[in-house]
Amino acid sequence: MKIATYNVNGVNGRLPVLLRWLEEAQPDVVCLQELKAPQEKFPLEAIQNAGYHALWHGQKSWNGVAILSKEPAEERRRDLEGEEEDLQSRYLEAKIRELIIGCLYLPNGNPYPGPKFDYKLRWMERLKAHAELLITSGKPVILAGDFNVIPEEKDVYRPERWVNDALFRTEVRESFQELQDQGWTDALRERYPDEIIYTFWDYFRNAYQRNAGLRIDHFLLSPAVKDRLEKVVVDSHVRGWEKTSDHAPVWIQIADSYDINWDE
């Protein structure tokens, strides 16, 4: 089973790129972030014509997440508890076969310091609270998406320049580590513990050509999924396509066999 995450940076504006990559990669499930489209403007017909079902949580101008799947998915939730007044579309969770998949677009948090950074930290606390419930269930769960977190120095080109950026602040990295300490496995680091691998390259200063990137798109796996992990790939060549997102798609391959009792 091939599961991908892709910050598409505008699902309508980048639709030709998305469709081209879907045709090339043929993932079974795709978590999309940063749709930048209200609910009614999601390109459902084009997605269906490409062979996918879709669940999506849109928002005008910003944010927005979606889960595409070759077989129907059952929606479980589309927000995180903790702030009733929070209307930002950043989380969508579904069940596909035995798997629970949470697609997330964690807040950027810049500029630091400020209210956007404070909101990011609060959102991470809400994510950790929900993730704890998921992982203690013992079920196979994947949290995938644009976390806007650079976990380690090797995950960013010239880390000294990022010390006070909200993606690399000590508080953010510590919160991300606390999330992993619940028992989640960073899929890419499980397979490639020491390599420099990026998933995002800015549009400016020829960042992609110089490989001056960041690793901020992650897969966190519960123990039941970690044991099935077979492959982790960043489709970095997609970042070189015309009119493409500043993120590259990332995908994992897992063995599609679980002995899970879904009775509540």
Tab-separated table of C-alpha atoms in Angstrom:
chain	number	residue	atom	x	y	z
A	1	MET	CA	0.000	0.000	0.000
A	2	LYS	CA	1.493	3.302	-1.134
A	3	ILE	CA	0.590	6.363	0.940
A	4	ALA	CA	1.741	9.888	0.098
A	5	THR	CA	1.716	13.373	1.552
A	6	TYR	CA	1.961	16.461	-0.629
A	7	ASN	CA	1.636	20.148	0.190
A	8	VAL	CA	0.262	21.117	-3.191
A	9	ASN	CA	0.363	24.895	-2.529
A	10	GLY	CA	-2.950	25.583	-4.261
A	11	VAL	CA	-4.937	22.615	-5.518
A	12	ASN	CA	-6.516	24.464	-8.444
A	13	GLY	CA	-3.493	26.452	-9.539
A	14	ARG	CA	-1.271	23.343	-9.358
A	15	LEU	CA	-3.879	20.884	-10.609
A	16	PRO	CA	-1.942	19.921	-13.793
A	17	VAL	CA	1.106	19.134	-11.659
A	18	LEU	CA	-0.943	17.126	-9.170
A	19	LEU	CA	-2.648	15.110	-11.906
A	20	ARG	CA	0.645	14.470	-13.679
A	21	TRP	CA	2.206	13.199	-10.459
A	22	LEU	CA	-0.815	11.026	-9.603
A	23	GLU	CA	-0.581	9.402	-13.020
A	24	GLU	CA	3.145	8.839	-12.614
A	25	ALA	CA	3.285	7.692	-8.988
A	26	GLN	CA	-0.080	5.906	-8.643
A	27	PRO	CA	-0.323	6.212	-4.844
A	28	ASP	CA	-3.177	4.399	-3.117
A	29	VAL	CA	-3.740	7.261	-0.671
A	30	VAL	CA	-2.667	10.906	-0.791
A	31	CYS	CA	-2.807	13.482	1.995
A	32	LEU	CA	-2.897	16.976	0.503
A	33	GLN	CA	-2.259	20.237	2.331
A	34	GLU	CA	-2.603	23.927	1.577
A	35	LEU	CA	-5.514	23.551	-0.822
A	36	LYS	CA	-6.121	27.321	-0.798
A	37	ALA	CA	-9.688	26.688	-1.948
A	38	PRO	CA	-13.093	26.947	-0.289
A	39	GLN	CA	-15.111	23.770	0.093
A	40	GLU	CA	-17.141	24.319	-3.073
A	41	LYS	CA	-14.080	24.995	-5.261
A	42	PHE	CA	-12.345	21.664	-4.726
A	43	PRO	CA	-11.702	20.062	-8.178
A	44	LEU	CA	-13.601	16.876	-7.413
A	45	GLU	CA	-14.420	15.939	-11.006
A	46	ALA	CA	-10.773	16.074	-12.082
A	47	ILE	CA	-9.731	14.021	-9.059
A	48	GLN	CA	-12.417	11.436	-9.747
A	49	ASN	CA	-11.407	11.246	-13.403
A	50	ALA	CA	-7.886	10.456	-12.190
A	51	GLY	CA	-9.274	7.448	-10.331
A	52	TYR	CA	-9.600	8.765	-6.785
A	53	HIS	CA	-12.254	9.280	-4.166
A	54	ALA	CA	-11.829	12.416	-2.078
A	55	LEU	CA	-12.563	13.837	1.351
A	56	TRP	CA	-11.634	17.479	1.814
A	57	HIS	CA	-11.863	20.312	4.301
A	58	GLY	CA	-11.462	23.546	2.388
A	59	GLN	CA	-10.952	27.158	3.374
A	60	LYS	CA	-11.003	30.320	1.311
A	61	SER	CA	-7.553	31.637	0.353
A	62	TRP	CA	-5.531	29.633	2.870
A	63	ASN	CA	-5.039	26.249	4.503
A	64	GLY	CA	-7.231	23.291	3.544
A	65	VAL	CA	-6.524	19.549	3.675
A	66	ALA	CA	-7.744	16.570	1.670
A	67	ILE	CA	-7.416	12.798	1.574
A	68	LEU	CA	-7.530	11.125	-1.845
A	69	SER	CA	-7.883	7.362	-2.051
A	70	LYS	CA	-8.374	4.747	-4.729
A	71	GLU	CA	-11.048	3.117	-2.622
A	72	PRO	CA	-13.651	4.896	-0.477
A	73	ALA	CA	-12.521	6.275	2.855
A	74	GLU	CA	-14.619	6.734	5.973
A	75	GLU	CA	-14.244	10.186	7.517
A	76	ARG	CA	-13.599	10.176	11.269
A	77	ARG	CA	-13.047	13.843	12.093
A	78	ARG	CA	-12.064	17.167	10.531
A	79	ASP	CA	-10.681	19.188	13.415
A	80	LEU	CA	-8.824	18.926	16.699
A	81	GLU	CA	-10.509	19.552	20.011
A	82	GLY	CA	-9.357	22.321	22.330
A	83	GLU	CA	-10.301	25.614	20.635
A	84	GLU	CA	-13.916	25.866	19.546
A	85	GLU	CA	-13.312	29.249	17.914
A	86	ASP	CA	-10.545	27.873	15.688
A	87	LEU	CA	-11.933	27.780	12.139
A	88	GLN	CA	-8.693	27.039	10.295
A	89	SER	CA	-8.889	23.935	8.097
A	90	ARG	CA	-5.812	22.008	9.173
A	91	TYR	CA	-6.795	18.462	10.118
A	92	LEU	CA	-8.720	15.644	8.445
A	93	GLU	CA	-8.840	12.039	9.613
A	94	ALA	CA	-10.171	8.982	7.832
A	95	LYS	CA	-10.218	5.193	7.989
A	96	ILE	CA	-9.133	3.285	4.885
A	97	ARG	CA	-9.268	-0.481	5.240
A	98	GLU	CA	-7.643	-1.109	8.631
A	99	LEU	CA	-5.679	2.137	8.650
A	100	ILE	CA	-6.472	5.394	10.397
A	101	ILE	CA	-4.834	8.276	8.538
A	102	GLY	CA	-4.605	11.782	9.932
A	103	CYS	CA	-3.768	14.437	7.325
A	104	LEU	CA	-2.488	17.624	8.910
A	105	TYR	CA	-1.187	21.065	8.013
A	106	LEU	CA	0.488	22.363	11.135
A	107	PRO	CA	0.657	26.164	11.472
A	108	ASN	CA	3.792	27.897	10.223
A	109	GLY	CA	4.009	30.130	13.295
A	110	ASN	CA	6.044	32.999	11.883
A	111	PRO	CA	6.856	35.644	12.811
A	112	TYR	CA	8.436	34.736	16.129
A	113	PRO	CA	7.595	36.000	18.682
A	114	GLY	CA	3.937	36.782	18.224
A	115	PRO	CA	0.367	35.456	18.217
A	116	LYS	CA	0.963	33.169	15.210
A	117	PHE	CA	3.778	31.443	17.070
A	118	ASP	CA	1.636	31.111	20.196
A	119	TYR	CA	-1.159	29.602	18.095
A	120	LYS	CA	1.288	27.101	16.621
A	121	LEU	CA	2.338	25.893	20.064
A	122	ARG	CA	-1.288	25.595	21.187
A	123	TRP	CA	-2.141	23.645	18.024
A	124	MET	CA	0.720	21.258	18.702
A	125	GLU	CA	-0.606	20.664	22.222
A	126	ARG	CA	-4.017	19.827	20.765
A	127	LEU	CA	-2.386	17.496	18.248
A	128	LYS	CA	-0.450	15.713	20.995
A	129	ALA	CA	-3.625	15.222	23.036
A	130	HIS	CA	-5.412	13.614	20.090
A	131	ALA	CA	-2.355	11.634	19.001
A	132	GLU	CA	-2.117	10.129	22.482
A	133	LEU	CA	-5.638	8.754	22.105
A	134	LEU	CA	-4.806	7.333	18.698
A	135	ILE	CA	-1.609	5.595	19.680
A	136	THR	CA	-2.947	4.115	22.898
A	137	SER	CA	-5.745	2.512	20.883
A	138	GLY	CA	-3.205	0.053	19.509
A	139	LYS	CA	-4.637	0.451	16.016
A	140	PRO	CA	-2.523	1.124	12.894
A	141	VAL	CA	-2.346	4.899	12.554
A	142	ILE	CA	-0.420	7.265	10.303
A	143	LEU	CA	-0.089	11.007	10.896
A	144	ALA	CA	1.075	12.582	7.648
A	145	GLY	CA	1.454	16.073	6.319
A	146	ASP	CA	3.275	19.362	6.388
A	147	PHE	CA	4.265	19.669	10.034
A	148	ASN	CA	6.169	22.942	9.550
A	149	VAL	CA	8.763	21.521	11.933
A	150	ILE	CA	12.452	21.070	11.183
A	151	PRO	CA	13.335	18.320	13.678
A	152	GLU	CA	17.146	18.420	13.552
A	153	GLU	CA	20.019	20.504	12.219
A	154	LYS	CA	20.607	18.018	9.406
A	155	ASP	CA	17.050	18.695	8.243
A	156	VAL	CA	17.819	22.223	7.062
A	157	TYR	CA	20.432	23.866	4.867
A	158	ARG	CA	22.578	26.205	7.006
A	159	PRO	CA	20.723	25.659	10.307
A	160	GLU	CA	22.414	28.638	11.960
A	161	ARG	CA	20.188	30.913	9.891
A	162	TRP	CA	17.014	29.328	11.284
A	163	VAL	CA	17.543	29.633	15.027
A	164	ASN	CA	14.703	32.103	15.537
A	165	ASP	CA	12.415	30.827	12.808
A	166	ALA	CA	9.152	29.275	14.039
A	167	LEU	CA	9.934	26.073	12.139
A	168	PHE	CA	13.165	25.542	14.070
A	169	ARG	CA	12.626	27.227	17.422
A	170	THR	CA	13.634	25.099	20.400
A	171	GLU	CA	10.075	25.102	21.755
A	172	VAL	CA	8.718	23.710	18.489
A	173	ARG	CA	11.348	21.001	18.138
A	174	GLU	CA	10.854	19.951	21.750
A	175	SER	CA	7.094	19.742	21.239
A	176	PHE	CA	7.613	17.599	18.137
A	177	GLN	CA	9.927	15.319	20.117
A	178	GLU	CA	7.305	15.013	22.848
A	179	LEU	CA	4.861	13.897	20.181
A	180	GLN	CA	7.266	11.224	18.972
A	181	ASP	CA	7.926	10.132	22.543
A	182	GLN	CA	4.329	8.901	22.724
A	183	GLY	CA	5.570	6.037	20.551
A	184	TRP	CA	5.419	7.487	17.030
A	185	THR	CA	8.157	6.688	14.516
A	186	ASP	CA	9.471	9.224	12.011
A	187	ALA	CA	9.289	7.040	8.903
A	188	LEU	CA	12.029	8.749	6.916
A	189	ARG	CA	14.513	8.668	9.791
A	190	GLU	CA	13.619	5.040	10.464
A	191	ARG	CA	14.861	4.186	6.977
A	192	TYR	CA	17.522	6.884	6.548
A	193	PRO	CA	18.827	7.866	9.991
A	194	ASP	CA	21.776	9.983	8.848
A	195	GLU	CA	21.159	11.166	5.288
A	196	ILE	CA	20.465	14.773	4.346
A	197	ILE	CA	17.058	14.626	2.687
A	198	TYR	CA	14.804	17.625	2.072
A	199	THR	CA	11.124	17.927	1.150
A	200	PHE	CA	10.813	21.702	0.615
A	201	TRP	CA	12.822	24.211	-1.393
A	202	ASP	CA	11.928	27.916	-1.498
A	203	TYR	CA	11.182	29.595	-4.819
A	204	PHE	CA	13.871	32.209	-4.176
A	205	ARG	CA	17.656	32.212	-4.624
A	206	ASN	CA	17.659	29.029	-6.737
A	207	ALA	CA	17.091	26.992	-3.601
A	208	TYR	CA	16.084	23.845	-5.460
A	209	GLN	CA	19.007	24.009	-7.853
A	210	ARG	CA	21.393	24.475	-4.901
A	211	ASN	CA	19.594	21.858	-2.790
A	212	ALA	CA	19.165	24.466	-0.073
A	213	GLY	CA	16.092	22.903	1.445
A	214	LEU	CA	14.211	21.825	4.545
A	215	ARG	CA	12.626	18.605	5.745
A	216	ILE	CA	9.209	19.567	7.086
A	217	ASP	CA	6.856	16.993	5.489
A	218	HIS	CA	6.685	13.962	7.746
A	219	PHE	CA	5.111	10.571	8.321
A	220	LEU	CA	4.639	9.513	11.942
A	221	LEU	CA	3.780	5.837	12.314
A	222	SER	CA	2.182	3.986	15.193
A	223	PRO	CA	3.920	0.732	16.216
A	224	ALA	CA	1.465	-1.389	14.207
A	225	VAL	CA	2.452	0.499	11.028
A	226	LYS	CA	6.166	0.809	11.790
A	227	ASP	CA	6.480	-2.966	11.678
A	228	ARG	CA	5.019	-2.925	8.138
A	229	LEU	CA	7.193	-0.144	6.706
A	230	GLU	CA	8.934	-1.173	3.488
A	231	LYS	CA	9.982	2.010	1.710
A	232	VAL	CA	10.208	5.823	2.089
A	233	VAL	CA	10.702	8.042	-0.963
A	234	VAL	CA	10.799	11.790	-1.640
A	235	ASP	CA	9.798	12.517	-5.239
A	236	SER	CA	12.162	15.483	-5.331
A	237	HIS	CA	12.132	15.628	-9.133
A	238	VAL	CA	8.543	16.915	-9.001
A	239	ARG	CA	9.860	20.100	-7.381
A	240	GLY	CA	11.693	20.739	-10.660
A	241	TRP	CA	8.557	20.688	-12.803
A	242	GLU	CA	7.107	23.863	-14.278
A	243	LYS	CA	4.611	25.742	-12.081
A	244	THR	CA	5.093	23.234	-9.299
A	245	SER	CA	4.674	23.471	-5.530
A	246	ASP	CA	7.635	24.431	-3.346
A	247	HIS	CA	7.162	21.058	-1.616
A	248	ALA	CA	7.874	17.638	-3.101
A	249	PRO	CA	5.563	14.663	-2.625
A	250	VAL	CA	6.737	12.161	-0.033
A	251	TRP	CA	5.461	8.588	0.086
A	252	ILE	CA	5.810	5.417	2.053
A	253	GLN	CA	5.081	1.831	1.148
A	254	ILE	CA	3.707	-0.483	3.807
A	255	ALA	CA	2.822	-4.151	3.792
A	256	ASP	CA	-0.936	-4.363	3.462
A	257	SER	CA	-1.748	-6.933	6.134
A	258	TYR	CA	-3.030	-6.350	9.644
A	259	ASP	CA	-4.448	-8.540	12.370
A	260	ILE	CA	-6.515	-5.879	14.059
A	261	ASN	CA	-9.793	-6.226	15.946
A	262	TRP	CA	-11.874	-3.195	15.051
A	263	ASP	CA	-14.618	-3.984	17.562
A	264	GLU	CA	-14.954	-1.026	19.893
